PDB file of C-alpha atoms in Angstrom:
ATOM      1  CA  UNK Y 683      18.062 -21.824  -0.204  1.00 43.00           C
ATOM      2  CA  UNK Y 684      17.781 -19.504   2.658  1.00 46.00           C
ATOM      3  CA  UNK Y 685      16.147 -15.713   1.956  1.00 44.00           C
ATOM      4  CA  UNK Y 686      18.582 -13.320   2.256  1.00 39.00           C
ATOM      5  CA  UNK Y 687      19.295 -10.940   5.161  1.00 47.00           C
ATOM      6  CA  UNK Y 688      17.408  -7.465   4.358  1.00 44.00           C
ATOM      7  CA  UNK Y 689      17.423  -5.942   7.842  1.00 56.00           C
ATOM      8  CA  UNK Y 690      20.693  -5.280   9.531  1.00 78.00           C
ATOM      9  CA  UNK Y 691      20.984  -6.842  12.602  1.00 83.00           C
ATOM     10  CA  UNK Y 692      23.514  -4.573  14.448  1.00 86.00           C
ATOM     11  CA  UNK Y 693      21.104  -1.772  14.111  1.00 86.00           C
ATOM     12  CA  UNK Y 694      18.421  -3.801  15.786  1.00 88.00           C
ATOM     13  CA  UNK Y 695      20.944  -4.468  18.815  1.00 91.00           C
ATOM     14  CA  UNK Y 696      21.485  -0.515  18.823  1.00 92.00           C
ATOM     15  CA  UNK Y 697      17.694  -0.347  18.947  1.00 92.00           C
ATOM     16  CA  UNK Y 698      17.002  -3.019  21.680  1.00 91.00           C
ATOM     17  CA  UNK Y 699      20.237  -0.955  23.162  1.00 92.00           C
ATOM     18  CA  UNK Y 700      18.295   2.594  23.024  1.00 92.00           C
ATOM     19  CA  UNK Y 701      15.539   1.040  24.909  1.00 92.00           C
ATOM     20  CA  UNK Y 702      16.658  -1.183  27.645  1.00 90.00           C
ATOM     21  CA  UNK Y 703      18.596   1.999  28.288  1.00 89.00           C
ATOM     22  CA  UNK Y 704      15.210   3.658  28.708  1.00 87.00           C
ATOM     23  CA  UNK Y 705      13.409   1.503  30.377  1.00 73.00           C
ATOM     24  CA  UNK Y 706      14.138  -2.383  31.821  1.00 59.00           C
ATOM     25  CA  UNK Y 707      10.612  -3.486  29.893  1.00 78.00           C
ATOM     26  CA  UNK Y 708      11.372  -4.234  26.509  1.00 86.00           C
ATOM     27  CA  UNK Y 709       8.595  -6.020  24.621  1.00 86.00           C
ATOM     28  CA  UNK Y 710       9.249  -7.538  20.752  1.00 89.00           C
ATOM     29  CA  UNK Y 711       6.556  -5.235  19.441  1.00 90.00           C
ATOM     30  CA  UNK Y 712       7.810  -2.475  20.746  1.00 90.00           C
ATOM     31  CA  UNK Y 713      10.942  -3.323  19.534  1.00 90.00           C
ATOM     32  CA  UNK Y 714       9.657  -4.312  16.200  1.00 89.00           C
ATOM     33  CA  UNK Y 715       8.139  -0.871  15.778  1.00 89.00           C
ATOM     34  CA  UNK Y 716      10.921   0.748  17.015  1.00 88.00           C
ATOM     35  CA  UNK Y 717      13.124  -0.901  14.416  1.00 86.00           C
ATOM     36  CA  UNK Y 718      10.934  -0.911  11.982  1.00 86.00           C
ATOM     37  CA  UNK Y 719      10.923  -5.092  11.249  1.00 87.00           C
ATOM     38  CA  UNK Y 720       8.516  -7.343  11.594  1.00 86.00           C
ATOM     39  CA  UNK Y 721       7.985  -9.021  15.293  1.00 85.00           C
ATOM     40  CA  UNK Y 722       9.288 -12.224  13.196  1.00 85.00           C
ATOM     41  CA  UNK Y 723      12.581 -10.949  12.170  1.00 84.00           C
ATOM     42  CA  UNK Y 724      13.461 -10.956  16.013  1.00 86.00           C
ATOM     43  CA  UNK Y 725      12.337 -14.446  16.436  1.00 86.00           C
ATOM     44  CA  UNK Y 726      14.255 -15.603  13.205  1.00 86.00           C
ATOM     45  CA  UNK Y 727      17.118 -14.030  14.124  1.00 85.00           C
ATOM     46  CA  UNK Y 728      17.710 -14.461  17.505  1.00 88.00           C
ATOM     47  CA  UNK Y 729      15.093 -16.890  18.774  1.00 87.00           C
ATOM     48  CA  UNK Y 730      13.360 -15.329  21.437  1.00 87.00           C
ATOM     49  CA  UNK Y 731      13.224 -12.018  22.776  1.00 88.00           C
ATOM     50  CA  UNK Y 732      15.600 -13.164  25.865  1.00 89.00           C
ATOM     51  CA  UNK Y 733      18.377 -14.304  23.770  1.00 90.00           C
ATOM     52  CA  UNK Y 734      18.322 -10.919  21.822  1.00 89.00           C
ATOM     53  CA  UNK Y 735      18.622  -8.649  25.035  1.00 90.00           C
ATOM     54  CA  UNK Y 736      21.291 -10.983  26.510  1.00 91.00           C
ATOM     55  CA  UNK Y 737      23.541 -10.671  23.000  1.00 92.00           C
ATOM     56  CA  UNK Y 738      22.741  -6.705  23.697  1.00 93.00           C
ATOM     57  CA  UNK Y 739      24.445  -6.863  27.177  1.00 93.00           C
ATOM     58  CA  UNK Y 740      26.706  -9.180  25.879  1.00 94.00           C
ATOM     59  CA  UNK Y 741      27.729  -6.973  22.845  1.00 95.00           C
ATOM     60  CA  UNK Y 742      27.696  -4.015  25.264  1.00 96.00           C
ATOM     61  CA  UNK Y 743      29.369  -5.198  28.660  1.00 96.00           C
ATOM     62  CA  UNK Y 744      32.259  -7.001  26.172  1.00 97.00           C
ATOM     63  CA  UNK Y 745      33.032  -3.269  24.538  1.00 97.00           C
ATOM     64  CA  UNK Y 746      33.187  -1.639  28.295  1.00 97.00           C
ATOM     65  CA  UNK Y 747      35.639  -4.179  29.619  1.00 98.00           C
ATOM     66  CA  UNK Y 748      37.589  -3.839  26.484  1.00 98.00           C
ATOM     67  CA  UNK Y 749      37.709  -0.124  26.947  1.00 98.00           C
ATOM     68  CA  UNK Y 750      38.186  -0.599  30.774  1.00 98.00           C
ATOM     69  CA  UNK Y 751      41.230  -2.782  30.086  1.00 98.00           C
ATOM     70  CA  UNK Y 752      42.993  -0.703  27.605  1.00 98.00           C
ATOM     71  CA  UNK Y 753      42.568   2.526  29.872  1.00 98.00           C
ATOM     72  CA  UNK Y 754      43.794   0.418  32.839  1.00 98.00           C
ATOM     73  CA  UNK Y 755      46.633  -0.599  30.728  1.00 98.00           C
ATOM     74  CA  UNK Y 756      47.934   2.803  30.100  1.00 98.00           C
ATOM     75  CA  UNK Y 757      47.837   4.137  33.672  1.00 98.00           C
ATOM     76  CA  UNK Y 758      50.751   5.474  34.993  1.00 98.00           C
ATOM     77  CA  UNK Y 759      50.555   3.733  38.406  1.00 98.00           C
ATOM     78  CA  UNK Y 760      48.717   0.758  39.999  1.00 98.00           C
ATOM     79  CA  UNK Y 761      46.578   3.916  42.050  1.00 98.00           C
ATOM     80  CA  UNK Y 762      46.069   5.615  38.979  1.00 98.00           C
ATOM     81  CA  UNK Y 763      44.675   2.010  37.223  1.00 98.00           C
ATOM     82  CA  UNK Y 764      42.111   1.894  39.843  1.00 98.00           C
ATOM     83  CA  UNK Y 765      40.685   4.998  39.128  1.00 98.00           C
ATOM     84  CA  UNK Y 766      40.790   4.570  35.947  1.00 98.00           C
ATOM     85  CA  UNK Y 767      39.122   1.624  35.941  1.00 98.00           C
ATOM     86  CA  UNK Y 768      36.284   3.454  38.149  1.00 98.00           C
ATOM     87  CA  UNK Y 769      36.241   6.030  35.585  1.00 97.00           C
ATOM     88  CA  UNK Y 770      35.540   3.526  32.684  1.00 97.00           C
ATOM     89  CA  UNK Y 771      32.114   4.220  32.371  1.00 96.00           C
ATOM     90  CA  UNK Y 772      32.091   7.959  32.091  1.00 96.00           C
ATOM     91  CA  UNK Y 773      34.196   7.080  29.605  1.00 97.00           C
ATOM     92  CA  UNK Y 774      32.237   4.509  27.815  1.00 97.00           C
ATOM     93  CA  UNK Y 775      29.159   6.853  28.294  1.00 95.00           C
ATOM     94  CA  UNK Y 776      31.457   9.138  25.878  1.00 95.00           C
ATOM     95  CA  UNK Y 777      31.274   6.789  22.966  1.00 95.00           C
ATOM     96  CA  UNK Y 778      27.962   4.815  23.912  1.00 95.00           C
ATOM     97  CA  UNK Y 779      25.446   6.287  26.037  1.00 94.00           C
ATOM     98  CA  UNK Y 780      23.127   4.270  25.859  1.00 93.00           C
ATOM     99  CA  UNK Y 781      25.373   1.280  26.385  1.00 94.00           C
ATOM    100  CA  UNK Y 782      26.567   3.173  29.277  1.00 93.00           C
ATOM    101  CA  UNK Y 783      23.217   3.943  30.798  1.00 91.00           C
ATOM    102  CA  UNK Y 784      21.982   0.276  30.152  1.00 91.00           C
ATOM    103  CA  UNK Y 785      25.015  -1.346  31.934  1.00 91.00           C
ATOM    104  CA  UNK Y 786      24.756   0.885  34.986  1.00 89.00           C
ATOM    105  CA  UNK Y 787      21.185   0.823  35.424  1.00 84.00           C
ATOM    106  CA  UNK Y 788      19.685  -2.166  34.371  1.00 83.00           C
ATOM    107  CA  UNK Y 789      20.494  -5.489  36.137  1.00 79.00           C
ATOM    108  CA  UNK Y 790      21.151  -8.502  33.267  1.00 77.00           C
ATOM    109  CA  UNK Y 791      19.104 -11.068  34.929  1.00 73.00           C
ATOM    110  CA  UNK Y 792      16.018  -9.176  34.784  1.00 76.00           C
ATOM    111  CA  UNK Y 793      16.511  -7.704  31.691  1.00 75.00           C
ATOM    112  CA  UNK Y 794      16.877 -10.873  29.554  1.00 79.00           C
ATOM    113  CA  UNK Y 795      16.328 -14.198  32.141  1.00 76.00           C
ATOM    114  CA  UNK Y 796      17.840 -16.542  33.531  1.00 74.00           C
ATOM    115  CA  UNK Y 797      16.837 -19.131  30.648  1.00 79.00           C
ATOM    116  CA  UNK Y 798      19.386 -18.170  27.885  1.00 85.00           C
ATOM    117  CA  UNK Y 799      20.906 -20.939  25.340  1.00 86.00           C
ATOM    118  CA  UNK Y 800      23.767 -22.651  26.797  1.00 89.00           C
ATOM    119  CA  UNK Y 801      26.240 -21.155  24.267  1.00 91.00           C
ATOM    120  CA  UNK Y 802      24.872 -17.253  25.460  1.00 90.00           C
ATOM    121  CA  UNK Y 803      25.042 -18.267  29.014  1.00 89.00           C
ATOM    122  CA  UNK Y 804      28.678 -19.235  28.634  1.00 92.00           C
ATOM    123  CA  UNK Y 805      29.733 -15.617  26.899  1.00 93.00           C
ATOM    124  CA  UNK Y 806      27.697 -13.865  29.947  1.00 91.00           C
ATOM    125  CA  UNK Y 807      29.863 -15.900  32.311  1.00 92.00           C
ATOM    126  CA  UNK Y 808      33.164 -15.302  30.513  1.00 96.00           C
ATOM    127  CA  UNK Y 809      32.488 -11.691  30.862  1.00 95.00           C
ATOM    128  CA  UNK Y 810      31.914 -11.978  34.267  1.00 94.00           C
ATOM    129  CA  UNK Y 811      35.181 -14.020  34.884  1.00 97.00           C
ATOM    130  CA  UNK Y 812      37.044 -11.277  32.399  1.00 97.00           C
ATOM    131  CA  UNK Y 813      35.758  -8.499  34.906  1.00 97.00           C
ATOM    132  CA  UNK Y 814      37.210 -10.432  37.930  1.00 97.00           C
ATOM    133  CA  UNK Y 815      40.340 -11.449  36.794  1.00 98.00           C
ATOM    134  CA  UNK Y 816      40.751  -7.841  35.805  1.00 98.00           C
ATOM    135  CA  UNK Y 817      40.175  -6.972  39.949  1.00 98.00           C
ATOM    136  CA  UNK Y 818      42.237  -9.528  41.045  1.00 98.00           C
ATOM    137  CA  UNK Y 819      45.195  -8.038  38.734  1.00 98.00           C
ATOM    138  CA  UNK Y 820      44.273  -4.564  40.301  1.00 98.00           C
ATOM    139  CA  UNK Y 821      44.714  -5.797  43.659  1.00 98.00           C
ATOM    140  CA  UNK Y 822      47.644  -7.691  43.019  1.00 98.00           C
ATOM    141  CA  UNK Y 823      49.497  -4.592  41.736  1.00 97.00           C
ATOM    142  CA  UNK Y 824      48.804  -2.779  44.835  1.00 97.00           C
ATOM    143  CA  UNK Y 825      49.084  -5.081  47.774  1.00 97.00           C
ATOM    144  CA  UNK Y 826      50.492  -8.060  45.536  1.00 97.00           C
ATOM    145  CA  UNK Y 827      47.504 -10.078  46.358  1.00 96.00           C
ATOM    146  CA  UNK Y 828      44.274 -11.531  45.165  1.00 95.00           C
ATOM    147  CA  UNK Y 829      42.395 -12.497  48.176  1.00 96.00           C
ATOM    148  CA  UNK Y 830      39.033 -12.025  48.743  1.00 96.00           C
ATOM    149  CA  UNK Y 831      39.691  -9.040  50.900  1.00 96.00           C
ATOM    150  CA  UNK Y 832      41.827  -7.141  48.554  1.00 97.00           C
ATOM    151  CA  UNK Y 833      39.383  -7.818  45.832  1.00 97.00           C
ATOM    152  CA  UNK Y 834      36.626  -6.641  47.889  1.00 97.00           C
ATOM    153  CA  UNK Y 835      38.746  -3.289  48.150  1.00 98.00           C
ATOM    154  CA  UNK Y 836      39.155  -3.443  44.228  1.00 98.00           C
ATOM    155  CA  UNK Y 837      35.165  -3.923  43.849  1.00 98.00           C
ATOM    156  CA  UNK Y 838      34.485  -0.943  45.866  1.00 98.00           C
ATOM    157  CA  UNK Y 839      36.353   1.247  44.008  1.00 98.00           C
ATOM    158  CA  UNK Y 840      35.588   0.166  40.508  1.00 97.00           C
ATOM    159  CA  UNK Y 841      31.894  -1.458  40.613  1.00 96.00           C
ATOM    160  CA  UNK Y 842      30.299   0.268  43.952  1.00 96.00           C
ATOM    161  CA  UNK Y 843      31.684   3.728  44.170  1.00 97.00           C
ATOM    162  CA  UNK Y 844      31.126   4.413  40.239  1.00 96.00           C
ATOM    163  CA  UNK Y 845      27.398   2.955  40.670  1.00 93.00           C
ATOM    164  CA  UNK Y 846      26.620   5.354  43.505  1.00 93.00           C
ATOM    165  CA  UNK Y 847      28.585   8.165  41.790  1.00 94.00           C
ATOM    166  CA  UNK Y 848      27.100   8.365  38.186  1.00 91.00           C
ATOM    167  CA  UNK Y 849      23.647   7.390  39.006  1.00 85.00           C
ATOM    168  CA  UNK Y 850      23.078  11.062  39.133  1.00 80.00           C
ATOM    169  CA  UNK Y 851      24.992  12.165  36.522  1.00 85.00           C
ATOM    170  CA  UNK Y 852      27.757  10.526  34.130  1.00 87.00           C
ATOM    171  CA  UNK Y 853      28.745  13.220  32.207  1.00 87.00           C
ATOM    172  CA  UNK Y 854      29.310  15.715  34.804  1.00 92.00           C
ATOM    173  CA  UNK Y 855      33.087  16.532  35.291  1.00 94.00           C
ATOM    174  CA  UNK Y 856      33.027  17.795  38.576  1.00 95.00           C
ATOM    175  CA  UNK Y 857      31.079  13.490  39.501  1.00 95.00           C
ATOM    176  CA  UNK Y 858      34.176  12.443  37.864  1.00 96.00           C
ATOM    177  CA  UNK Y 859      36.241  14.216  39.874  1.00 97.00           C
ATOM    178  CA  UNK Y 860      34.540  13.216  43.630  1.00 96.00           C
ATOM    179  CA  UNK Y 861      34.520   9.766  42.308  1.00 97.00           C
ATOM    180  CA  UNK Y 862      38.802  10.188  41.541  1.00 98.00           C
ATOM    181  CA  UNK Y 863      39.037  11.770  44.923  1.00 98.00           C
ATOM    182  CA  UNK Y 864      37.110   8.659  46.444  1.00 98.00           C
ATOM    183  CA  UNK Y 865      39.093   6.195  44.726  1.00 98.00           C
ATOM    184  CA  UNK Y 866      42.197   7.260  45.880  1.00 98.00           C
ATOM    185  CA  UNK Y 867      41.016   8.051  49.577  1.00 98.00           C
ATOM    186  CA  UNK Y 868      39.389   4.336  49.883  1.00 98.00           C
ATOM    187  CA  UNK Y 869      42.911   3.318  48.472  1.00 98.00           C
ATOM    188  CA  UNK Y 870      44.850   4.368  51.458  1.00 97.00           C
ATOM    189  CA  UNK Y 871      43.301   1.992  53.762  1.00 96.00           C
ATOM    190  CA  UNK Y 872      44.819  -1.267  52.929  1.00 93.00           C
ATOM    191  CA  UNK Y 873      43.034  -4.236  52.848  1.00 96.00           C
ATOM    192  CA  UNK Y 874      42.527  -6.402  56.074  1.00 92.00           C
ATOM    193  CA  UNK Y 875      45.054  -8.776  56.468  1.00 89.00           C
ATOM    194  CA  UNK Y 876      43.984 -12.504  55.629  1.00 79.00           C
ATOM    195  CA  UNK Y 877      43.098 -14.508  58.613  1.00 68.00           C
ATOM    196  CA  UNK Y 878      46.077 -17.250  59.611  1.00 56.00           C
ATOM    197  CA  UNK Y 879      44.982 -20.814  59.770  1.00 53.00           C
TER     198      UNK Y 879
END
């Protein structure tokens, strides 16, 4: 018969969360004393240290695009979707900061490795393809296409431009703002057309 579960898991994720947001170099006894479990609760939990951090990015980059989506969804215009979309992290920085601050500033691969169970590297990629269907749509309700080129378009607006923006600040309004303003100004220049065979 298995021992029973005395430490709750989720609040080691918002731990491991708290600290990758802190600093890329997570360690399982720092962890451990930050959590207050023994180094071998992470192990029999989660395996290895790598799987843990990738089910934190996981669990974190899967609650952004759901909260991207839904404030995409409720845009007024295909424009407006865009910059909402770009906005999505100030928002998500609202309700998870350190979620946020861990998705914008700390590449995946070097948190948590490229060696990952097979079942955790096939969530990662499924949130990848989730983020660019979610372009393509973008791109197809402006310029009713999903090329390359109009994608690249989308991608500046809602990965690049909000990277460079709220690297200095997340929370500030007037950031938000410039980053709207940018949005919409990249958005007048339409993609290039596609090249004819």
């Amino acid at each position: 018969m298995p021992r029973p579960r005395v430490h709750d898991l989720d609040a080691l994720l918002d731990v491991a969360e708290r600290l990758a947001a802190s600093s890329s170099e997570v360690t399982v006894r720092g962890l451990a004393a930050a959590a207050g479990v023994p180094n071998g609760t992470i192990y029999h939990a989660f395996g290895s240290l790598s799987a843990l951090l990738a089910r934190v990015w996981l669990r974190a980059a899967t609650a952004f695009l759901d909260l991207q989506t839904s404030l995409v969804d409720q845009a007024a215009s295909p424009v407006e979707a865009v910059v909402a979309a770009a906005d999505a992290p100030a928002a998500f920085a609202a309700v998870r900061p350190d979620g946020a601050r861990m998705l914008l500033e700390v590449r995946g691969d070097r948190l948590f490795g490229p060696e990952l169970p097979d079942e955790l590297a096939d969530a990662l990629h499924a949130v990848d393809k989730r983020l660019v269907a979610l372009l393509v749509r973008l791109a197809r309700q402006l310029w009713d296409r999903g090329d390359g080129l109009a994608v690249d378009v989308i991608t500046t607006c809602v990965v690049d431009l909000p990277t460079a923006f709220f690297r200095r600040d997340i929370t500030d309004p007037l950031v938000r703002a410039r980053l709207a303003a940018a949005v919409r100004a990249v958005l007048t220049v339409p993609p290039r057309e596609k090249d004819r065979p």
